[in-house]
């Protein structure tokens, strides 16, 4: 299942962000709250929380995130802090940043932090910030797209202007 | 995000013909109708002018779980209220103050009241009769359907007589509807289409519905009718519309026969008086009586237009009754659109005083959507997808609107112990349910259970008399009648007490049936405009 440019636009629409400008380049680390490292970390998280047979995750997350942080300084700052939280845990447990871990280690780390059961809270504890800014943001982006929601049988999810035909159709056999 | 523009001239208009309070559907339609006839019209609204371009962001506020920011910025000192009745009334849950009013938020269902609604007491000894009948309102209903752009079909055997097709074809039934249709047929229940105030095709320059699925509370495409259309039309014909100018009170002449001015506050903290020959209050079923009560004077110590003592009395709302569950072995294709396409009005008209009206709706948005499940889940990856597949797509639900009869003790009154941002007493909603309404909700539940059982559904939830809530249709607080001792406005929608003060909207409703009220609001507003024009 491949995520397309249409999915990026759908996710951005649901996230209240206008049309993507097509720019997927971010500054290097430290020049802005969200740079290449933060986006790479978002991609690494997405590879764990998205279904395994989804393709082109990196392009989707990169395009979505670049537009999502543009013009939303609070969100960008929150992502930056949450990535630092995640890296702190990764360093403590595996002596490396989150992006350097294996897929299994990344899955385990979310469990170890308690992100799977944490309430999303932008002002909460580390696991609550990670859940809010990284995990839930990525899940929201994915499952509001025709591709993501379509995996569950909803090819026109709320927030996506997918027309007025699909609601009339029966399920695929 | 909204009209925060500086240097807007909010000083009064000189020599205005008409001053309208409220820029929702009632005020917007009256303004457009009168401006098109060449009258100088001023509209004053308490809330802002929302930018259309911001609707995507408002949609996100709705879609993103955990977001606590109100979609339409309702709340805070401006919108303070209390609820002191037997049943709590969450007034701010579903109203919008601003240009367009609550149609910015509404679902967009537009049915005519039935003939029986206008003569309910005569036919059943319940409630009261209206001083007008269906035939009086029938041409205004036809006009309202054009004004709102209604997509509908003439397939409803229970609907009152009509003279022409709806302006647009109805939205076809959903896949989910087809499941219900079979079950209902087995039970002898006739289903039919739903008239929707959303474009099933391009209409008057506006987009057809593109299926965002977030109709309530926000339509990003503009395909769902909202009253900004009429406000813009009014402005195109010369009307002046001021936002963020809450009217504080109405003033009258020495004889107490005519309103002379509407005193309003500006964002800059100034206070002005808008004079006019005619005044129309179109601020909904809560703020309309509140404004009249706030406008008390030496001559009218109980509030303006309130010599009957009935301003604010007979507050009504529709009650929700619902039931839902899952079809474990079937996909039901929910959540593709945010509106309904099949109903049955078979249980609407009353055979006796045993129960009130029921309008049954088959929902196209039952159960959670995938993003809802994902954001609450404690699993990730493939396990999460399995969880979502299990949780989404099997749900079905039947909702209903249930009529509440007018009861004098249900009312909007002022709460002097709590004040709003301008120091005015806030509205206090006094609301309760009577036994007949509870019985009718139970009857609706019985029908819903039969349908879902026939469908083979595992019933998982229901909303009955014990946990019902309002449909946020505020009606009946300046009731219409011919006797000044028993009503606030006459059949021309003019107050009995003041010769140049009219009420447009849902406040003049005598009874409320079980139909969503906005088409009747629009029809009465057109009628109001005609009568105001007759006097100008």
mmCIF file with all atom_site columns, C-alpha atoms in Angstrom, chain A residues 42-165:
data_model
loop_
_atom_site.group_PDB
_atom_site.id
_atom_site.type_symbol
_atom_site.label_atom_id
_atom_site.label_alt_id
_atom_site.label_comp_id
_atom_site.label_asym_id
_atom_site.label_entity_id
_atom_site.label_seq_id
_atom_site.pdbx_PDB_ins_code
_atom_site.Cartn_x
_atom_site.Cartn_y
_atom_site.Cartn_z
_atom_site.occupancy
_atom_site.B_iso_or_equiv
_atom_site.pdbx_formal_charge
_atom_site.auth_seq_id
_atom_site.auth_comp_id
_atom_site.auth_asym_id
_atom_site.auth_atom_id
_atom_site.pdbx_PDB_model_num
ATOM 1   C CA . UNK A 1 42  ? 9.346   11.343 12.830 1.00 0.00 ? 42  UNK A CA 1
ATOM 2   C CA . UNK A 1 43  ? 9.979   8.967  9.939  1.00 0.00 ? 43  UNK A CA 1
ATOM 3   C CA . UNK A 1 44  ? 11.525  6.455  12.319 1.00 0.00 ? 44  UNK A CA 1
ATOM 4   C CA . UNK A 1 45  ? 8.486   6.642  14.603 1.00 0.00 ? 45  UNK A CA 1
ATOM 5   C CA . UNK A 1 46  ? 6.120   6.359  11.629 1.00 0.00 ? 46  UNK A CA 1
ATOM 6   C CA . UNK A 1 47  ? 7.810   3.175  10.484 1.00 0.00 ? 47  UNK A CA 1
ATOM 7   C CA . UNK A 1 48  ? 6.874   1.671  13.827 1.00 0.00 ? 48  UNK A CA 1
ATOM 8   C CA . UNK A 1 49  ? 3.344   2.983  14.288 1.00 0.00 ? 49  UNK A CA 1
ATOM 9   C CA . UNK A 1 50  ? 2.168   2.602  10.669 1.00 0.00 ? 50  UNK A CA 1
ATOM 10  C CA . UNK A 1 51  ? 1.189   -0.817 9.275  1.00 0.00 ? 51  UNK A CA 1
ATOM 11  C CA . UNK A 1 52  ? 4.192   -2.748 8.007  1.00 0.00 ? 52  UNK A CA 1
ATOM 12  C CA . UNK A 1 53  ? 3.141   -3.021 4.381  1.00 0.00 ? 53  UNK A CA 1
ATOM 13  C CA . UNK A 1 54  ? 2.803   0.739  3.867  1.00 0.00 ? 54  UNK A CA 1
ATOM 14  C CA . UNK A 1 55  ? 5.324   2.044  1.384  1.00 0.00 ? 55  UNK A CA 1
ATOM 15  C CA . UNK A 1 56  ? 6.851   5.483  0.813  1.00 0.00 ? 56  UNK A CA 1
ATOM 16  C CA . UNK A 1 57  ? 6.488   6.370  4.477  1.00 0.00 ? 57  UNK A CA 1
ATOM 17  C CA . UNK A 1 58  ? 9.523   8.636  4.413  1.00 0.00 ? 58  UNK A CA 1
ATOM 18  C CA . UNK A 1 59  ? 8.249   10.810 1.577  1.00 0.00 ? 59  UNK A CA 1
ATOM 19  C CA . UNK A 1 60  ? 4.808   11.086 3.145  1.00 0.00 ? 60  UNK A CA 1
ATOM 20  C CA . UNK A 1 61  ? 6.075   12.007 6.596  1.00 0.00 ? 61  UNK A CA 1
ATOM 21  C CA . UNK A 1 62  ? 8.624   14.425 5.215  1.00 0.00 ? 62  UNK A CA 1
ATOM 22  C CA . UNK A 1 63  ? 6.162   16.281 2.991  1.00 0.00 ? 63  UNK A CA 1
ATOM 23  C CA . UNK A 1 64  ? 3.502   16.333 5.680  1.00 0.00 ? 64  UNK A CA 1
ATOM 24  C CA . UNK A 1 65  ? 5.804   17.446 8.459  1.00 0.00 ? 65  UNK A CA 1
ATOM 25  C CA . UNK A 1 66  ? 7.470   20.227 6.516  1.00 0.00 ? 66  UNK A CA 1
ATOM 26  C CA . UNK A 1 67  ? 4.132   21.834 5.805  1.00 0.00 ? 67  UNK A CA 1
ATOM 27  C CA . UNK A 1 68  ? 2.759   21.059 9.231  1.00 0.00 ? 68  UNK A CA 1
ATOM 28  C CA . UNK A 1 69  ? 5.526   22.903 11.064 1.00 0.00 ? 69  UNK A CA 1
ATOM 29  C CA . UNK A 1 70  ? 5.530   25.817 8.657  1.00 0.00 ? 70  UNK A CA 1
ATOM 30  C CA . UNK A 1 71  ? 3.778   28.674 10.341 1.00 0.00 ? 71  UNK A CA 1
ATOM 31  C CA . UNK A 1 72  ? 3.029   26.771 13.542 1.00 0.00 ? 72  UNK A CA 1
ATOM 32  C CA . UNK A 1 73  ? 5.861   27.597 15.888 1.00 0.00 ? 73  UNK A CA 1
ATOM 33  C CA . UNK A 1 74  ? 4.204   26.002 18.894 1.00 0.00 ? 74  UNK A CA 1
ATOM 34  C CA . UNK A 1 75  ? 3.865   22.693 17.112 1.00 0.00 ? 75  UNK A CA 1
ATOM 35  C CA . UNK A 1 76  ? 7.441   22.887 15.821 1.00 0.00 ? 76  UNK A CA 1
ATOM 36  C CA . UNK A 1 77  ? 8.744   23.584 19.295 1.00 0.00 ? 77  UNK A CA 1
ATOM 37  C CA . UNK A 1 78  ? 6.688   20.719 20.692 1.00 0.00 ? 78  UNK A CA 1
ATOM 38  C CA . UNK A 1 79  ? 8.091   18.297 18.121 1.00 0.00 ? 79  UNK A CA 1
ATOM 39  C CA . UNK A 1 80  ? 11.594  19.430 18.955 1.00 0.00 ? 80  UNK A CA 1
ATOM 40  C CA . UNK A 1 81  ? 11.102  18.827 22.674 1.00 0.00 ? 81  UNK A CA 1
ATOM 41  C CA . UNK A 1 82  ? 9.412   15.464 22.119 1.00 0.00 ? 82  UNK A CA 1
ATOM 42  C CA . UNK A 1 83  ? 12.229  14.274 19.853 1.00 0.00 ? 83  UNK A CA 1
ATOM 43  C CA . UNK A 1 84  ? 14.716  15.273 22.550 1.00 0.00 ? 84  UNK A CA 1
ATOM 44  C CA . UNK A 1 85  ? 12.630  13.307 25.077 1.00 0.00 ? 85  UNK A CA 1
ATOM 45  C CA . UNK A 1 86  ? 12.711  10.275 22.837 1.00 0.00 ? 86  UNK A CA 1
ATOM 46  C CA . UNK A 1 87  ? 16.443  10.592 22.240 1.00 0.00 ? 87  UNK A CA 1
ATOM 47  C CA . UNK A 1 88  ? 17.085  10.872 25.966 1.00 0.00 ? 88  UNK A CA 1
ATOM 48  C CA . UNK A 1 89  ? 15.299  7.566  26.543 1.00 0.00 ? 89  UNK A CA 1
ATOM 49  C CA . UNK A 1 90  ? 17.024  5.987  23.555 1.00 0.00 ? 90  UNK A CA 1
ATOM 50  C CA . UNK A 1 91  ? 20.395  7.063  24.850 1.00 0.00 ? 91  UNK A CA 1
ATOM 51  C CA . UNK A 1 92  ? 19.670  5.761  28.339 1.00 0.00 ? 92  UNK A CA 1
ATOM 52  C CA . UNK A 1 93  ? 18.460  2.373  27.109 1.00 0.00 ? 93  UNK A CA 1
ATOM 53  C CA . UNK A 1 94  ? 20.401  1.754  23.939 1.00 0.00 ? 94  UNK A CA 1
ATOM 54  C CA . UNK A 1 95  ? 23.175  4.323  23.977 1.00 0.00 ? 95  UNK A CA 1
ATOM 55  C CA . UNK A 1 96  ? 22.065  5.912  20.730 1.00 0.00 ? 96  UNK A CA 1
ATOM 56  C CA . UNK A 1 97  ? 19.524  8.328  19.267 1.00 0.00 ? 97  UNK A CA 1
ATOM 57  C CA . UNK A 1 98  ? 16.134  6.974  18.239 1.00 0.00 ? 98  UNK A CA 1
ATOM 58  C CA . UNK A 1 99  ? 16.922  7.126  14.541 1.00 0.00 ? 99  UNK A CA 1
ATOM 59  C CA . UNK A 1 100 ? 19.915  4.861  15.087 1.00 0.00 ? 100 UNK A CA 1
ATOM 60  C CA . UNK A 1 101 ? 17.915  2.042  16.672 1.00 0.00 ? 101 UNK A CA 1
ATOM 61  C CA . UNK A 1 102 ? 16.665  -1.076 14.939 1.00 0.00 ? 102 UNK A CA 1
ATOM 62  C CA . UNK A 1 103 ? 12.977  -1.348 14.253 1.00 0.00 ? 103 UNK A CA 1
ATOM 63  C CA . UNK A 1 104 ? 12.534  -3.774 17.115 1.00 0.00 ? 104 UNK A CA 1
ATOM 64  C CA . UNK A 1 105 ? 14.384  -1.475 19.491 1.00 0.00 ? 105 UNK A CA 1
ATOM 65  C CA . UNK A 1 106 ? 12.225  1.450  18.390 1.00 0.00 ? 106 UNK A CA 1
ATOM 66  C CA . UNK A 1 107 ? 9.061   -0.536 19.075 1.00 0.00 ? 107 UNK A CA 1
ATOM 67  C CA . UNK A 1 108 ? 10.374  -1.620 22.438 1.00 0.00 ? 108 UNK A CA 1
ATOM 68  C CA . UNK A 1 109 ? 11.374  1.886  23.412 1.00 0.00 ? 109 UNK A CA 1
ATOM 69  C CA . UNK A 1 110 ? 7.831   3.212  22.890 1.00 0.00 ? 110 UNK A CA 1
ATOM 70  C CA . UNK A 1 111 ? 6.655   0.441  25.209 1.00 0.00 ? 111 UNK A CA 1
ATOM 71  C CA . UNK A 1 112 ? 9.362   1.106  27.753 1.00 0.00 ? 112 UNK A CA 1
ATOM 72  C CA . UNK A 1 113 ? 8.509   4.790  27.847 1.00 0.00 ? 113 UNK A CA 1
ATOM 73  C CA . UNK A 1 114 ? 4.826   3.957  28.236 1.00 0.00 ? 114 UNK A CA 1
ATOM 74  C CA . UNK A 1 115 ? 3.888   5.839  25.075 1.00 0.00 ? 115 UNK A CA 1
ATOM 75  C CA . UNK A 1 116 ? 1.421   3.117  24.089 1.00 0.00 ? 116 UNK A CA 1
ATOM 76  C CA . UNK A 1 117 ? -0.747  3.735  27.144 1.00 0.00 ? 117 UNK A CA 1
ATOM 77  C CA . UNK A 1 118 ? 0.030   7.424  27.708 1.00 0.00 ? 118 UNK A CA 1
ATOM 78  C CA . UNK A 1 119 ? -2.612  10.113 27.398 1.00 0.00 ? 119 UNK A CA 1
ATOM 79  C CA . UNK A 1 120 ? -1.616  12.665 24.793 1.00 0.00 ? 120 UNK A CA 1
ATOM 80  C CA . UNK A 1 121 ? -0.718  15.879 26.570 1.00 0.00 ? 121 UNK A CA 1
ATOM 81  C CA . UNK A 1 122 ? 1.381   18.658 25.034 1.00 0.00 ? 122 UNK A CA 1
ATOM 82  C CA . UNK A 1 123 ? 2.294   19.906 28.484 1.00 0.00 ? 123 UNK A CA 1
ATOM 83  C CA . UNK A 1 124 ? 2.584   16.565 30.229 1.00 0.00 ? 124 UNK A CA 1
ATOM 84  C CA . UNK A 1 125 ? 5.354   14.124 31.004 1.00 0.00 ? 125 UNK A CA 1
ATOM 85  C CA . UNK A 1 126 ? 7.859   12.938 28.402 1.00 0.00 ? 126 UNK A CA 1
ATOM 86  C CA . UNK A 1 127 ? 5.784   9.965  27.265 1.00 0.00 ? 127 UNK A CA 1
ATOM 87  C CA . UNK A 1 128 ? 2.669   12.134 27.074 1.00 0.00 ? 128 UNK A CA 1
ATOM 88  C CA . UNK A 1 129 ? 4.492   14.704 24.956 1.00 0.00 ? 129 UNK A CA 1
ATOM 89  C CA . UNK A 1 130 ? 5.828   11.982 22.660 1.00 0.00 ? 130 UNK A CA 1
ATOM 90  C CA . UNK A 1 131 ? 2.353   10.547 22.324 1.00 0.00 ? 131 UNK A CA 1
ATOM 91  C CA . UNK A 1 132 ? 0.894   13.968 21.516 1.00 0.00 ? 132 UNK A CA 1
ATOM 92  C CA . UNK A 1 133 ? 3.507   15.508 19.229 1.00 0.00 ? 133 UNK A CA 1
ATOM 93  C CA . UNK A 1 134 ? 4.967   12.484 17.508 1.00 0.00 ? 134 UNK A CA 1
ATOM 94  C CA . UNK A 1 135 ? 2.803   9.369  17.668 1.00 0.00 ? 135 UNK A CA 1
ATOM 95  C CA . UNK A 1 136 ? -0.677  10.858 17.570 1.00 0.00 ? 136 UNK A CA 1
ATOM 96  C CA . UNK A 1 137 ? 0.295   13.479 15.028 1.00 0.00 ? 137 UNK A CA 1
ATOM 97  C CA . UNK A 1 138 ? 1.601   10.779 12.732 1.00 0.00 ? 138 UNK A CA 1
ATOM 98  C CA . UNK A 1 139 ? -1.389  8.506  13.308 1.00 0.00 ? 139 UNK A CA 1
ATOM 99  C CA . UNK A 1 140 ? -3.773  11.375 12.713 1.00 0.00 ? 140 UNK A CA 1
ATOM 100 C CA . UNK A 1 141 ? -1.991  12.235 9.471  1.00 0.00 ? 141 UNK A CA 1
ATOM 101 C CA . UNK A 1 142 ? -2.070  8.644  8.257  1.00 0.00 ? 142 UNK A CA 1
ATOM 102 C CA . UNK A 1 143 ? -5.581  7.611  9.220  1.00 0.00 ? 143 UNK A CA 1
ATOM 103 C CA . UNK A 1 144 ? -7.196  10.732 7.773  1.00 0.00 ? 144 UNK A CA 1
ATOM 104 C CA . UNK A 1 145 ? -5.860  9.875  4.315  1.00 0.00 ? 145 UNK A CA 1
ATOM 105 C CA . UNK A 1 146 ? -7.737  7.817  1.736  1.00 0.00 ? 146 UNK A CA 1
ATOM 106 C CA . UNK A 1 147 ? -4.916  5.276  1.830  1.00 0.00 ? 147 UNK A CA 1
ATOM 107 C CA . UNK A 1 148 ? -4.650  4.989  5.605  1.00 0.00 ? 148 UNK A CA 1
ATOM 108 C CA . UNK A 1 149 ? -8.370  4.970  6.376  1.00 0.00 ? 149 UNK A CA 1
ATOM 109 C CA . UNK A 1 150 ? -8.887  2.924  3.218  1.00 0.00 ? 150 UNK A CA 1
ATOM 110 C CA . UNK A 1 151 ? -7.006  0.044  4.846  1.00 0.00 ? 151 UNK A CA 1
ATOM 111 C CA . UNK A 1 152 ? -9.962  -0.156 7.204  1.00 0.00 ? 152 UNK A CA 1
ATOM 112 C CA . UNK A 1 153 ? -12.514 0.233  4.404  1.00 0.00 ? 153 UNK A CA 1
ATOM 113 C CA . UNK A 1 154 ? -13.068 3.995  4.529  1.00 0.00 ? 154 UNK A CA 1
ATOM 114 C CA . UNK A 1 155 ? -11.607 5.481  1.384  1.00 0.00 ? 155 UNK A CA 1
ATOM 115 C CA . UNK A 1 156 ? -13.255 8.863  1.987  1.00 0.00 ? 156 UNK A CA 1
ATOM 116 C CA . UNK A 1 157 ? -12.493 9.668  5.623  1.00 0.00 ? 157 UNK A CA 1
ATOM 117 C CA . UNK A 1 158 ? -13.836 12.800 7.339  1.00 0.00 ? 158 UNK A CA 1
ATOM 118 C CA . UNK A 1 159 ? -11.721 15.775 6.379  1.00 0.00 ? 159 UNK A CA 1
ATOM 119 C CA . UNK A 1 160 ? -11.038 14.467 2.887  1.00 0.00 ? 160 UNK A CA 1
ATOM 120 C CA . UNK A 1 161 ? -13.140 15.882 0.051  1.00 0.00 ? 161 UNK A CA 1
ATOM 121 C CA . UNK A 1 162 ? -13.543 12.537 -1.629 1.00 0.00 ? 162 UNK A CA 1
ATOM 122 C CA . UNK A 1 163 ? -16.856 13.192 -3.313 1.00 0.00 ? 163 UNK A CA 1
ATOM 123 C CA . UNK A 1 164 ? -20.359 11.858 -2.863 1.00 0.00 ? 164 UNK A CA 1
ATOM 124 C CA . UNK A 1 165 ? -20.095 8.504  -4.615 1.00 0.00 ? 165 UNK A CA 1
#
